[in-house]
Every structure is written in structure tokens, then in C-alpha cells.
mmCIF file of C-alpha atoms and ligand atoms in Angstrom:
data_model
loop_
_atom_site.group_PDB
_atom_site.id
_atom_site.type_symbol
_atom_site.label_atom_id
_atom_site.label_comp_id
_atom_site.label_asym_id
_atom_site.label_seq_id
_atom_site.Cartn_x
_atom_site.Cartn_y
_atom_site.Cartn_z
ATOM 1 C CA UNK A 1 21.144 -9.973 10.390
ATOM 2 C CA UNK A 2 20.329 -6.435 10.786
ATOM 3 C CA UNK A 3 18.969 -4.418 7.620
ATOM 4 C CA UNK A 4 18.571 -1.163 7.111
ATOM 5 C CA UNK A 5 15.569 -0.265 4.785
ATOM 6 C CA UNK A 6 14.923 2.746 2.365
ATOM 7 C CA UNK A 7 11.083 3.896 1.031
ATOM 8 C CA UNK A 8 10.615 7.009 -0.936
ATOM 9 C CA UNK A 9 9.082 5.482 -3.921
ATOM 10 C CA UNK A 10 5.700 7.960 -3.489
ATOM 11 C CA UNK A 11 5.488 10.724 -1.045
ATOM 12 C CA UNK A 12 6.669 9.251 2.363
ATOM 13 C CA UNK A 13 10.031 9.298 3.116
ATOM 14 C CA UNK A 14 10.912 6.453 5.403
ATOM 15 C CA UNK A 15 13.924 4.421 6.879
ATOM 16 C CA UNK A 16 13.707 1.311 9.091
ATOM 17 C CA UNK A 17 16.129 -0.852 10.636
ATOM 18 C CA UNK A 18 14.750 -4.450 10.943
ATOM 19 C CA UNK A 19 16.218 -7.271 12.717
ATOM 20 C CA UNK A 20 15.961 -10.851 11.082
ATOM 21 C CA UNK A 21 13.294 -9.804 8.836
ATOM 22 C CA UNK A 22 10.791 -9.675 11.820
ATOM 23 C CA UNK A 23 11.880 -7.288 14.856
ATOM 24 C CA UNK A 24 11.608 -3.800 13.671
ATOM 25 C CA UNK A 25 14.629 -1.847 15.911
ATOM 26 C CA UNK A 26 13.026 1.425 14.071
ATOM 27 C CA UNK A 27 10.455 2.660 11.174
ATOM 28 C CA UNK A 28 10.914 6.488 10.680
ATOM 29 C CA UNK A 29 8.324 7.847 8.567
ATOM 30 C CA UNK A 30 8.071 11.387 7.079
ATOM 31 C CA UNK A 31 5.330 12.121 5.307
ATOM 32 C CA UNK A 32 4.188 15.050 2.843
ATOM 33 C CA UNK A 33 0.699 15.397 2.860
ATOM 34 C CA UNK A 34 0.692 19.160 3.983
ATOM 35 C CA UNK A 35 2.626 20.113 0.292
ATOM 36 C CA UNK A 36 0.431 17.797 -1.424
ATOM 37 C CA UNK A 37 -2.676 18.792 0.212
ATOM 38 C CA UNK A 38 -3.972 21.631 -2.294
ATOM 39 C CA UNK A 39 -3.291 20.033 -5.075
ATOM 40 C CA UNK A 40 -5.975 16.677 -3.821
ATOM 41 C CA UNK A 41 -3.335 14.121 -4.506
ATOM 42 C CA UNK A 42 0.525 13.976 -4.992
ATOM 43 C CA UNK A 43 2.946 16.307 -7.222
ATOM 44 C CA UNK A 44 5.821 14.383 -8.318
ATOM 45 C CA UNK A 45 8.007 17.522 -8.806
ATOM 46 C CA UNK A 46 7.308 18.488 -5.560
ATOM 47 C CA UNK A 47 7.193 15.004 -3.646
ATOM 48 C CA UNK A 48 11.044 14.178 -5.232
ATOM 49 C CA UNK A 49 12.097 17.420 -3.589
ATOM 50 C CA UNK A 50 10.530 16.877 -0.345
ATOM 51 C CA UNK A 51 12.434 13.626 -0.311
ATOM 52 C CA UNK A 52 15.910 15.569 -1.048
ATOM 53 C CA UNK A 53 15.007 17.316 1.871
ATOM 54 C CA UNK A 54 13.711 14.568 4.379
ATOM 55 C CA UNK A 55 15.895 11.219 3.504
ATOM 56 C CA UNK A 56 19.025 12.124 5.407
ATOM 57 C CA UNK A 57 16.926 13.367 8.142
ATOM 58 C CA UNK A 58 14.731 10.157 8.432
ATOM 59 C CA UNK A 59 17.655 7.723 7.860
ATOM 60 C CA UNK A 60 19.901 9.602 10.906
ATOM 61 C CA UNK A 61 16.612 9.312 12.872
ATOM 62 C CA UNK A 62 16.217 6.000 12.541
ATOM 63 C CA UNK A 63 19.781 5.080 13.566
ATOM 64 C CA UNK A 64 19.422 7.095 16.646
ATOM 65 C CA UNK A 65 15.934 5.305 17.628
ATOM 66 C CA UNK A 66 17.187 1.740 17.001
ATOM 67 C CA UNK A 67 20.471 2.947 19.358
ATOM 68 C CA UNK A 68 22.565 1.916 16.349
ATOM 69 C CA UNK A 69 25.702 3.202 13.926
ATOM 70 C CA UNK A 70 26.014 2.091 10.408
ATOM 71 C CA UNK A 71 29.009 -0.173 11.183
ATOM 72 C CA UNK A 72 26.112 -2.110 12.954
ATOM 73 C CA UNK A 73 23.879 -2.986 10.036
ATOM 74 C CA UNK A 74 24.538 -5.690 7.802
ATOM 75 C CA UNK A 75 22.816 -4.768 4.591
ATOM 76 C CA UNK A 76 20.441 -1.880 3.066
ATOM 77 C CA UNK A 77 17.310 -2.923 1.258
ATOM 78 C CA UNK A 78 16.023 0.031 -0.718
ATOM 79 C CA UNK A 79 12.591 0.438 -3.232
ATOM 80 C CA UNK A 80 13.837 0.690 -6.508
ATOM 81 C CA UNK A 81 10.237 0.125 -8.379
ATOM 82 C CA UNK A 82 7.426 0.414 -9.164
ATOM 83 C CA UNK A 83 6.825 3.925 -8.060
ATOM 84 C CA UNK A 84 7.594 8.026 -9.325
ATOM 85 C CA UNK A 85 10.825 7.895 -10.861
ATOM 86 C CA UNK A 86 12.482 11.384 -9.300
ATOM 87 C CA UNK A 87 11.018 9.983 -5.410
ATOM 88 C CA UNK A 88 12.635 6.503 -6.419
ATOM 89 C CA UNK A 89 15.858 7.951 -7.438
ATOM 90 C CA UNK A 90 16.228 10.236 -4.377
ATOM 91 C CA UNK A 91 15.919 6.962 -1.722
ATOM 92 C CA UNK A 92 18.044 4.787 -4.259
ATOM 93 C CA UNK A 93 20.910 7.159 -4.305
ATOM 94 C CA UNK A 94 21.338 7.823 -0.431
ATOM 95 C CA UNK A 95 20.960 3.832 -0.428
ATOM 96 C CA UNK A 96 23.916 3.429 -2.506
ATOM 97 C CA UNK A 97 25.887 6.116 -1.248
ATOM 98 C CA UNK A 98 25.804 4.135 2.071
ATOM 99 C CA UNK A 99 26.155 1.154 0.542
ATOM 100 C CA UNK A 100 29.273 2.037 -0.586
ATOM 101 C CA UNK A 101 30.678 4.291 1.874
ATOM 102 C CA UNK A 102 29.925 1.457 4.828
ATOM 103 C CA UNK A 103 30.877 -1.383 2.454
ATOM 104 C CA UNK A 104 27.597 -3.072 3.107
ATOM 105 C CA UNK A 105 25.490 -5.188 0.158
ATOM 106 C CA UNK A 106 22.451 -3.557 -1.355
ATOM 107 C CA UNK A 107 19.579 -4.850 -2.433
ATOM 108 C CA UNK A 108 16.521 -3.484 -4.559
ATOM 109 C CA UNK A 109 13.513 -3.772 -3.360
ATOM 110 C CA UNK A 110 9.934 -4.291 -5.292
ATOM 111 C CA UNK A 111 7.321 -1.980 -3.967
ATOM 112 C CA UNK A 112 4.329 -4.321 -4.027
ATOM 113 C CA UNK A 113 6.020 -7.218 -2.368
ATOM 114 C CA UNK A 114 7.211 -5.459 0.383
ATOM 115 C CA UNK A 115 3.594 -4.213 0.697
ATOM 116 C CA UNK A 116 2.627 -7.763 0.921
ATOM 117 C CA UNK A 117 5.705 -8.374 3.406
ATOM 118 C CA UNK A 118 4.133 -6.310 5.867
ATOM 119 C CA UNK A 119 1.745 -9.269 6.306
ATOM 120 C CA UNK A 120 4.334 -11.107 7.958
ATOM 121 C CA UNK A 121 4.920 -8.960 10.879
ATOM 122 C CA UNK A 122 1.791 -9.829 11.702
ATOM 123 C CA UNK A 123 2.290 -13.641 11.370
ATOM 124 C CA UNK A 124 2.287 -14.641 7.833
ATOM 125 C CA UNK A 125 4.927 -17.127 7.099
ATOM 126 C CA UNK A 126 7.039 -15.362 4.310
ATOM 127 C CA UNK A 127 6.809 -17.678 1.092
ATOM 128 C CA UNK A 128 3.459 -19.610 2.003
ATOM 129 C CA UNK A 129 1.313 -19.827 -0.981
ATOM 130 C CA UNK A 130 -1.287 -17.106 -0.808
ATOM 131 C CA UNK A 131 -3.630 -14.909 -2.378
ATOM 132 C CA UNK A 132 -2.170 -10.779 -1.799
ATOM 133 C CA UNK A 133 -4.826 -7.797 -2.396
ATOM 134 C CA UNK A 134 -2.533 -4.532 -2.649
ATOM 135 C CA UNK A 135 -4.941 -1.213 -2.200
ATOM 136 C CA UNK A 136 -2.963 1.951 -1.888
ATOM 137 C CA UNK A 137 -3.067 5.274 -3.852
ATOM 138 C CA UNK A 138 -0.841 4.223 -6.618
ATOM 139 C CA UNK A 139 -2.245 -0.093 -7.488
ATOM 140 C CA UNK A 140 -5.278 -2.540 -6.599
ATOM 141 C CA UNK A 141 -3.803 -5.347 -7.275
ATOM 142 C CA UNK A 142 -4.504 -9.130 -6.642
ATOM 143 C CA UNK A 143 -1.615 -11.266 -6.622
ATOM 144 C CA UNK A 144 -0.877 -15.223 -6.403
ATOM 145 C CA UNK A 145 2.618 -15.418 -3.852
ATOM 146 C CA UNK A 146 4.122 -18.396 -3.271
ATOM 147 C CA UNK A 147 7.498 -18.932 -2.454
ATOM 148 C CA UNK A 148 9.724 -16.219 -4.080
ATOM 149 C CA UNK A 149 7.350 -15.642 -7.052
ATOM 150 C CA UNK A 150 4.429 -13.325 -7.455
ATOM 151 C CA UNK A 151 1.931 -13.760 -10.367
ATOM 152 C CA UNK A 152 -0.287 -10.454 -11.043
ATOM 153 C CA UNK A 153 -3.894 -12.072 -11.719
ATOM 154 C CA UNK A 154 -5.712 -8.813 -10.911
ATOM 155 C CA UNK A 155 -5.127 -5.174 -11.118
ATOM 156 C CA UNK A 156 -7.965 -1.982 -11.750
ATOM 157 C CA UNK A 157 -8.396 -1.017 -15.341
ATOM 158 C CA UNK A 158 -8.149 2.949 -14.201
ATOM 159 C CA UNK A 159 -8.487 4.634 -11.005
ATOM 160 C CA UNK A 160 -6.402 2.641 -7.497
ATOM 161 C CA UNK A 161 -8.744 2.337 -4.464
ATOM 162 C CA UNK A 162 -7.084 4.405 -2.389
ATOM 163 C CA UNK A 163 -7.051 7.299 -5.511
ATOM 164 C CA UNK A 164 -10.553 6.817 -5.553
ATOM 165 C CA UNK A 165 -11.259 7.559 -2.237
ATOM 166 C CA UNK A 166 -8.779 10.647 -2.564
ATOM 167 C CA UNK A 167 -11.020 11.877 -5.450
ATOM 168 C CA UNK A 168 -14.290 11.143 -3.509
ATOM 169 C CA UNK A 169 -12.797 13.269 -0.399
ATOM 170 C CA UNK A 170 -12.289 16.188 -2.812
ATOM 171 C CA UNK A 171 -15.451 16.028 -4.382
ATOM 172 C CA UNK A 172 -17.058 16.081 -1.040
ATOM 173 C CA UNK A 173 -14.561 18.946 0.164
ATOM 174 C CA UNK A 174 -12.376 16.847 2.128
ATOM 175 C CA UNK A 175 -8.944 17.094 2.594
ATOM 176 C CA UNK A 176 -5.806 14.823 1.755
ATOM 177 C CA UNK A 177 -5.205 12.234 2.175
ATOM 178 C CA UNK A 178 -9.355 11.310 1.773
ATOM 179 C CA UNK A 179 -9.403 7.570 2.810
ATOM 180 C CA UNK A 180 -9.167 8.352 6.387
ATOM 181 C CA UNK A 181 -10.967 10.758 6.316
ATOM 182 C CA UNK A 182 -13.848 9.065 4.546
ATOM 183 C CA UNK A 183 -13.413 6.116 6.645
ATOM 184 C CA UNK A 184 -14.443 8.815 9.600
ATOM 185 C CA UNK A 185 -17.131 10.177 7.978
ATOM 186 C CA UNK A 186 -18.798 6.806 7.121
ATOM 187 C CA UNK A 187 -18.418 5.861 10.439
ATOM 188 C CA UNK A 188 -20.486 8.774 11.957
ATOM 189 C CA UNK A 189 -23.709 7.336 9.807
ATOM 190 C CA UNK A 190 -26.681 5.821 12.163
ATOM 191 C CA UNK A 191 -27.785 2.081 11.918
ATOM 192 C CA UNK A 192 -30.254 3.314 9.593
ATOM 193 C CA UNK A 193 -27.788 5.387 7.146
ATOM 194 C CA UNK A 194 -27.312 5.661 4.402
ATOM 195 C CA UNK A 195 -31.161 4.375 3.982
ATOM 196 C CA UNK A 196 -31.288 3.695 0.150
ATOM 197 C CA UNK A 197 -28.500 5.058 -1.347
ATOM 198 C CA UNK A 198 -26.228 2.624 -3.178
ATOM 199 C CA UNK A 199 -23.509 2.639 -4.965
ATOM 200 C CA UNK A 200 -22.659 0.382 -8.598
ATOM 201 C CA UNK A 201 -20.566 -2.163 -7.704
ATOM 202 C CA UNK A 202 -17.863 -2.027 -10.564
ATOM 203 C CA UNK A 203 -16.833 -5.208 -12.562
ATOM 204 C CA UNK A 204 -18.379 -7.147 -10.009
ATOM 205 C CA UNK A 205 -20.437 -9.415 -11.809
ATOM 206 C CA UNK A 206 -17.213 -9.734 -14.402
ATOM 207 C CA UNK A 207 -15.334 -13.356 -14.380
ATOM 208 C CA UNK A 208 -11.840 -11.357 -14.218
ATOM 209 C CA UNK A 209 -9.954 -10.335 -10.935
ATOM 210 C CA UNK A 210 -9.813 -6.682 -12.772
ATOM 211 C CA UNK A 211 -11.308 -3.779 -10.587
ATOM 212 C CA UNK A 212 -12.171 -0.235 -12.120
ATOM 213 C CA UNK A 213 -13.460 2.542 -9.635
ATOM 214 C CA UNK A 214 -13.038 5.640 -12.062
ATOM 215 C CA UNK A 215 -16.972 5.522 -12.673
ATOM 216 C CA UNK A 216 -18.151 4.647 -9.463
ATOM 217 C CA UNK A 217 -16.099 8.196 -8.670
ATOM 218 C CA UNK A 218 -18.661 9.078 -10.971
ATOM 219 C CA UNK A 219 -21.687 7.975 -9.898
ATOM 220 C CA UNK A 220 -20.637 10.094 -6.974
ATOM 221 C CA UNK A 221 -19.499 13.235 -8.660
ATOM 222 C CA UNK A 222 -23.252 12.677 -9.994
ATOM 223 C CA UNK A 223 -25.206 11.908 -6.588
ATOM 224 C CA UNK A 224 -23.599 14.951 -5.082
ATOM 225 C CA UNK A 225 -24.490 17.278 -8.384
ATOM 226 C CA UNK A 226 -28.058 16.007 -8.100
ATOM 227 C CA UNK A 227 -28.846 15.207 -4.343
ATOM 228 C CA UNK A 228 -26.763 17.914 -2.791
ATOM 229 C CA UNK A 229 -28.887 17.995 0.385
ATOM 230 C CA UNK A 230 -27.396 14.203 1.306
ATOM 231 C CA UNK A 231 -25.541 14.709 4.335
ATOM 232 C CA UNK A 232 -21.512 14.463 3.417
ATOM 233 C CA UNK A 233 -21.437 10.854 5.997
ATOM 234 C CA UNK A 234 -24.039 8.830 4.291
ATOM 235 C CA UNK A 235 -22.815 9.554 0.307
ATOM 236 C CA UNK A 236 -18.763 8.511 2.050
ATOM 237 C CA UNK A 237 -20.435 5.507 3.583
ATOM 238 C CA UNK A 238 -22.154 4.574 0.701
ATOM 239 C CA UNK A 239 -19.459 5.067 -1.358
ATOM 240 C CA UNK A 240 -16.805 3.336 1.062
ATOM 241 C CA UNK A 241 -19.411 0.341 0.998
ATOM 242 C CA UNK A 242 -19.290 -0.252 -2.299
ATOM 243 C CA UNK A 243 -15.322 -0.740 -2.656
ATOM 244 C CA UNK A 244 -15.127 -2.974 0.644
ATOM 245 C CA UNK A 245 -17.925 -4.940 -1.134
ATOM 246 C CA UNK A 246 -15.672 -5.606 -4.776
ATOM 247 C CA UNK A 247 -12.459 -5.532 -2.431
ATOM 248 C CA UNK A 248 -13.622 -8.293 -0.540
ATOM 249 C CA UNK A 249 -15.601 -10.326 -2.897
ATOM 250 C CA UNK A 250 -12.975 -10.704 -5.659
ATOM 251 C CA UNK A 251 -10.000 -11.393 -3.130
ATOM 252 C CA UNK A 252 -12.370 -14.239 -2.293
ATOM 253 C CA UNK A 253 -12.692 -15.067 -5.381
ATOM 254 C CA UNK A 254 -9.002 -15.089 -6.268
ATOM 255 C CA UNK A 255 -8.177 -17.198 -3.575
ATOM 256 C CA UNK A 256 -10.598 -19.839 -4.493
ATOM 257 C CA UNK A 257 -9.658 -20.054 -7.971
ATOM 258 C CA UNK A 258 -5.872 -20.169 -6.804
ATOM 259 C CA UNK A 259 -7.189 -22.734 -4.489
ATOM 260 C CA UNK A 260 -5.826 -20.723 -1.306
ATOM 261 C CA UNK A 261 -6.817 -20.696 2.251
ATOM 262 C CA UNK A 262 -4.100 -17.741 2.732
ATOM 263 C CA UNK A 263 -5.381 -13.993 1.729
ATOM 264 C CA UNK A 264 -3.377 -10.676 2.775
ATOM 265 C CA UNK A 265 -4.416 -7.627 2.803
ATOM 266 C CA UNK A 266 -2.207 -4.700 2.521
ATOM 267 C CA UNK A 267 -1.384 -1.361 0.901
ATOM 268 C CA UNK A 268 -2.703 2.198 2.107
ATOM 269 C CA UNK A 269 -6.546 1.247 2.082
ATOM 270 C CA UNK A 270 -5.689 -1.830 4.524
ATOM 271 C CA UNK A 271 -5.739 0.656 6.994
ATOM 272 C CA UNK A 272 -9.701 1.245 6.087
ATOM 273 C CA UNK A 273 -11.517 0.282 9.554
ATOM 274 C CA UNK A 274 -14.649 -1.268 7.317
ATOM 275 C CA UNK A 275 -12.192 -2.681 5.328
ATOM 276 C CA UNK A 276 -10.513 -4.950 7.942
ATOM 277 C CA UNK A 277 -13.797 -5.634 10.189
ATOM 278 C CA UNK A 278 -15.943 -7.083 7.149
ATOM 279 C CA UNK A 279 -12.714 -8.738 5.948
ATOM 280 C CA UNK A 280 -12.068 -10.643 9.155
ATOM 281 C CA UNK A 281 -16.145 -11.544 8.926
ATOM 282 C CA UNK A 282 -16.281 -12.646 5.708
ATOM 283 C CA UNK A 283 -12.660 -14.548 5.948
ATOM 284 C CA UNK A 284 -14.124 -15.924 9.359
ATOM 285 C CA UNK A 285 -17.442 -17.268 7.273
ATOM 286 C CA UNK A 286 -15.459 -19.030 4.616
ATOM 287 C CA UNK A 287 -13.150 -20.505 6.772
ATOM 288 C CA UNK A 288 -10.101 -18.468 5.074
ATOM 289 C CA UNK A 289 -6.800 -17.061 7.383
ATOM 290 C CA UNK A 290 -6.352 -13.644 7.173
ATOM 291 C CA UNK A 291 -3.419 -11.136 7.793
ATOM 292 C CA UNK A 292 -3.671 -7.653 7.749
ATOM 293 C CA UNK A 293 -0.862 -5.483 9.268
ATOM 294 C CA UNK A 294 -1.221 -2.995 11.388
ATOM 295 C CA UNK A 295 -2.352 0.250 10.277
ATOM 296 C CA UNK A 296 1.078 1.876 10.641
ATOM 297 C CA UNK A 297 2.706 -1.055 8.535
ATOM 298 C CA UNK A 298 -0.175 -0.843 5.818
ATOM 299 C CA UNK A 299 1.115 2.700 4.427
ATOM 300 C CA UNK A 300 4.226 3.262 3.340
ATOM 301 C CA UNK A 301 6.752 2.534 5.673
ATOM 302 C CA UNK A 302 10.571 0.902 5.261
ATOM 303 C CA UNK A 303 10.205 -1.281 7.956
ATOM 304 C CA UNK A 304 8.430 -3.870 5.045
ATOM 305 C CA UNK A 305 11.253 -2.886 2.892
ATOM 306 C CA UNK A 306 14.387 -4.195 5.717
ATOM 307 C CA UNK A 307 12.148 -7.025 6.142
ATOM 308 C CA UNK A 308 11.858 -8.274 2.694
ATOM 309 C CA UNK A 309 15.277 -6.875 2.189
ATOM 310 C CA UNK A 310 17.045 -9.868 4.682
ATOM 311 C CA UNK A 311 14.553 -12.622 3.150
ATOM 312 C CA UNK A 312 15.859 -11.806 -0.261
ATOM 313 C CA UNK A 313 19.543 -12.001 0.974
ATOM 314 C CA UNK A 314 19.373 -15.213 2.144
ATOM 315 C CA UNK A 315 17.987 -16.273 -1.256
ATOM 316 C CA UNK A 316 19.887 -14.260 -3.952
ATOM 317 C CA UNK A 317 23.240 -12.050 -3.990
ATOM 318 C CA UNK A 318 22.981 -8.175 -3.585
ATOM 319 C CA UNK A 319 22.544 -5.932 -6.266
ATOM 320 C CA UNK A 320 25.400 -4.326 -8.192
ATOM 321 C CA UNK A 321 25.633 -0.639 -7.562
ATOM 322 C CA UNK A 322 24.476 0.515 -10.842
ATOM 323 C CA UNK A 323 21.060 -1.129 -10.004
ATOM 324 C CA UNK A 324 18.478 1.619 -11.479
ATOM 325 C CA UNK A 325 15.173 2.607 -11.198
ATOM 326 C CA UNK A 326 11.789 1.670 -12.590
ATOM 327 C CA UNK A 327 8.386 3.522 -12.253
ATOM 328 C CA UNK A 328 6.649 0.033 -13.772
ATOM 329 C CA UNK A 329 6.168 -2.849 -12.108
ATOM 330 C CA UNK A 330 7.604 -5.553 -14.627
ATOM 331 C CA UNK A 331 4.460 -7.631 -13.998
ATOM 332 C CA UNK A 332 1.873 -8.910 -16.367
ATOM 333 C CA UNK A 333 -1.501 -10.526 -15.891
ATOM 334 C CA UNK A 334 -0.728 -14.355 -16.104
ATOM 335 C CA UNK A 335 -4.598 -16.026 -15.578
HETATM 336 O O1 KG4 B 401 0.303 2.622 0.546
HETATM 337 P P1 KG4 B 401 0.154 4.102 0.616
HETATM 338 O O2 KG4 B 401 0.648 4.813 1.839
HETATM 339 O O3 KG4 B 401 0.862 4.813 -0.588
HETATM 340 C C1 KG4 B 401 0.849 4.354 -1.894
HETATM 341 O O4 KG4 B 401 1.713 3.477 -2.236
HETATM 342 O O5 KG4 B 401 -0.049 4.812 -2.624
HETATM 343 O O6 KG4 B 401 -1.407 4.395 0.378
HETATM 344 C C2 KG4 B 401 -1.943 5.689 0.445
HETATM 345 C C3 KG4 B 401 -3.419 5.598 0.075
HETATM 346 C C4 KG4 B 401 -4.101 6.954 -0.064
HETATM 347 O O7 KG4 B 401 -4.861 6.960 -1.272
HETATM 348 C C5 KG4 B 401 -5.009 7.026 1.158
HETATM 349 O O8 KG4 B 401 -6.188 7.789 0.946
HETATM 350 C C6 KG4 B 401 -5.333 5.571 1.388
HETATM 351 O O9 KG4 B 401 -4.125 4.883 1.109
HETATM 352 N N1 KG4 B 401 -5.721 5.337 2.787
HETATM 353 C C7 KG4 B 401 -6.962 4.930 3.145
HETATM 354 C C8 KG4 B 401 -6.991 4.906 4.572
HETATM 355 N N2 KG4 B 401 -5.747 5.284 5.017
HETATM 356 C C9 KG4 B 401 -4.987 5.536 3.910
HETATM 357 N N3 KG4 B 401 -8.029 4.599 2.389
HETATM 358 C C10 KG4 B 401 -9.156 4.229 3.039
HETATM 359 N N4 KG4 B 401 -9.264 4.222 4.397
HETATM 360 C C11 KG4 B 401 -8.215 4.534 5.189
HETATM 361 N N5 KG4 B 401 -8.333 4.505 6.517
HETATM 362 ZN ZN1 ZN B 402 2.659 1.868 -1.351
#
């Protein structure tokens, strides 16, 4: 089965055509950050028009990469939530219009579980019971997946990861997007750097999976006020080490209270090089299988959409085509 998948529910406008849920034919990504880039973090206003602008670009594109016509594709998976409600509505509609002008099935998407799809292009076996952390700019979540069910048992209290290292970035006078561009900086520090400055580790001592990283942003709006001779690498790896740290230690956590050998790791920040090295250490220590995508597949991309989009089809029938759109999630904490 060959699906065609739709992603504009933040800034990145992006269609993929995915074969069998596991052999991606094409992922087209646009992305925005040169609009959103003076502003240190996304516009909604502006990001819904970019899409307007980009989606019937990006879905032609990928047709002509994958070598394909519509006629070709069996069904379109599209995000319909959790996400900004004009970007959502600008991917939904071009998804439906298609839907019904090819007389193919449609069927909405959740953003968060096709993050944790991704995982399974690099091996996970879709459904297996597992522990999910989802870091991007928009959620930190920690989620217990098994089969077709996902069970929010974490999320942050304020600020995402990945909107914490945008915030850091532009305190330090960084550009956007600032996780890779902290992840560079941090990785220019010496052996020896950054000596003794550390970062609070937020909520880390708390029994909850809850994360909150507005006042660590703090702690480094304060640093920087009051040390402003520290060079710009060490106060980024400082800061960077102290969200790997709560990252990784309450996934591992999770998973042992969900009594889980399984833990993905997806979403924007997945892409964080310190991220996925101490990951696969720690995971390696405790004995614990670990799959994080490649970068590419981390960020927002449609080729996780077309692959959740064929697993759900051979589970459940296609959405009606007054399926809407939702800027929450629709989960609660259950733990
Ligand atoms: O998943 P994503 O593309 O979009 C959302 O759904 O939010 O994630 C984007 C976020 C941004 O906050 C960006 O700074 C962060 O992911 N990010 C990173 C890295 N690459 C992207 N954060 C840390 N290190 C990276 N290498
Ligand atoms: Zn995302």
C-alpha cells in the first residue's frame, strides 16, 4: 500500500510518499526558519501563510521524486492535531481536496504518534510495548505505547525542550532554530569545559515523569547577566548538559516503572548529538533497546505521517471528510 503523507502542523511544510509503512519513495520538507528567524521562535500568522504558499509545491515535489501520479497512491494520511490551528488547517485542506478529487481514503493523523512512528524506520516494531520521550519545540512528553494506545505519563509543566534551547540561543545571541546551534557550540568546549559551571537540574529529584525547563532558562538568563565574560560554548554546554541529564534520567525512569525494556526517542531535540550518544550509553548500561531515528526523521517530516498513516488503515476505517482540526492533544496524564 502506498500512502501519501501531509505535515504542516508547525512551521515545516512537508509531504512524503511511504510504501508499506516502512520504504519512504519520498519526504519533501520545506521549512520556514528564515521568516521566523527575527522573531526567536515561530509566528503562527505568518507560519499558516508560508504553508498556503509551500504545500502544493512540496506535495507536487514529492510525487515527482517518488516517480509517481496520484492515481498511484492508495491513501493520504494527514496531521490533523495537536499543533497551530491555521498551519493544521492549511495541510488538512489540500489533504482532503485530494482525497476527494483522486477518490482515495483519508486518514487523520496524531502529531505525537507519528513522532514516535519515526522510531520504526529505524527498527522499532510498530505496536511493541514501549516507553516514547517526545522533545521538540512544541511538547516533552513521556508516553507508555503499546499496541494502538498511547498513555501520556509525562509532559513539562511550562517551557518544551526544544523551546528552551530556542530561548537559550537567543539569550546567548544565537539564531533560530537554537538547538543546533547550541548543540555546536557545546561541542566546541575542551575536556576541561565548562570547569564548574552547572546547571539546576529541574524536577529531577521529583517522583513524577513531569519536566519544567522555564527556570533553568533562567538560571541562564542569570549566569549570562552576572558572568558575562563566560565564553558563549561553555554556558550552551552547560546548559545542554543539564536537559540531556533530566531527558535521560526520567525516560529511564518511566520505562522502569512501566516495566519496559523498549525506550524511543524522538521529536526535534532527538536530533541533539549529546542527546543520542549519552542515550545509547546509558541505554547500553541498563541493558535497555533504544531507537532513535535519524536526524532527518526526528524533525518534522511526513514521511512518519504516511507511515503511521498505512498502520492505522489496516486497523480502523478512514476518516470522513469533515474530519477537523485540533491544536490539543486529547491526552491526559493517566499515572
Ligand atoms: O519536531 P520539531 O521539528 O518541531 C516541533 O514539532 O516543534 O522540533 C523543532 C525543535 C526546535 O526547538 C529545535 O531547536 C529543536 O527541535 N532541535 C534541536 C536540535 N535540532 C532541532 N534541539 C537540540 N539539538 C538539536 N540538534
Ligand atoms: Zn513535531
Amino acid at each position: 500500500m502506498i500512502v501519501l503523507g501531509i505535515e504542516t502542523s508547525c512551521d515545516d511544510s512537508s509531504a512524503a510518499i511511504v510504501r508499506d509503512g516502512s520504504e519512504i519513495l519520498a519526504n519533501i520538507v520545506a521549512g520556514q526558519d528564515q521568516y521566523h528567524q527575527k522573531y526567536g521562535g515561530v509566528v503562527p500568522e505568518i507560519a499558516a501563510r508560508k504553508h498556503l504558499e509551500h504545500i502544493l509545491g512540496v506535495i507536487q515535489h514529492s510525487f515527482d521524486s517518488a516517480g509517481l501520479t496520484p492515481d498511484a497512491i492508495d491513501a493520504i494520511g494527514v496531521t490533523h492535531r495537536p499543533g497551530l490551528v491555521g498551519s493544521l488547517v492549511v495541510g488538512l485542506t489540500a489533504a482532503k481536496s485530494l482525497a476527494w478529487m483522486y477518490r482515495k481514503p483519508l486518514i487523520g493523523i496524531h502529531h505525537i504518534e507519528a513522532h514516535d512512528y519515526a522510531a520504526c524506520f529505524a527498527g522499532m516494531p510498530y505496536g511493541i510495548p514501549h516507553v516514547a520521550l517526545v522533545a521538540s519545540g512544541g511538547h516533552t512528553s513521556l508516553l507508555y505505547m503499546t499496541g494502538q494506545t498511547l498513555r501520556l505519563i509525562g509532559q513539562t509543566v511550562d517551557d518544551a525542550a526544544g523551546e528552551a534551547f530556542d530561548k537559550v540561543a537567543k539569550l546567548l545571541g544565537f539564531g533560530y532554530p537554537g538547538g543546533p546551534i547550541i548543540d555546536r557550540m557545546a561541542a566546541e568546549c575542551t575536556p576541561d569545559e565548562p570547569g564548574n559551571l552547572v546547571f539546576p537540574r529541574p524536577m529531577l529529584n521529583r517522583p513524577d515523569f513531569n519536566f519544567s525547563f522555564s527556570g533553568l532558562k533562567t538560571a541562564v538568563m542569570y549566569h549570562i547577566k552576572t558572568q558575562p565574560d563566560t565564553p558563549p560554548r561553555e554556558t550552551a554546554r552547560a546548559f545542554q548538559d543539564a536537559v540531556v541529564d533530566v531527558l535521560i534520567t526520567k525516560t529511564l525512569r518511566a520505562a522502569a516503572a512501566c516495566r519496559v525494556n523498549i525506550v524511543s526517542v524522538v521529536g526535534g531535540v532527538a536530533a541533539n548529538s549529546a542527546l543520542r550518544s549519552q542515550f545509547a550509553e546509558r541505554c547500553r548500561h541498563e541493558q535497555i533497546t533504544l531507537y532513535i531515528p535519524p536526524a532527518r526523521l526526528c524533525t518534522d517530516n511526513a514521511a512518519m505521517v504516511a507511515g503511521l498513516g498505512f498502520q492505522k488503515l489496516l486497523h480502523q476505517p478512514p476518516d470522513n471528510l469533515d474530519l477537523g482540526v485540533d491544536s490539543h492533544s486529547g491526552l491526559s496524564l493517566a499515572l
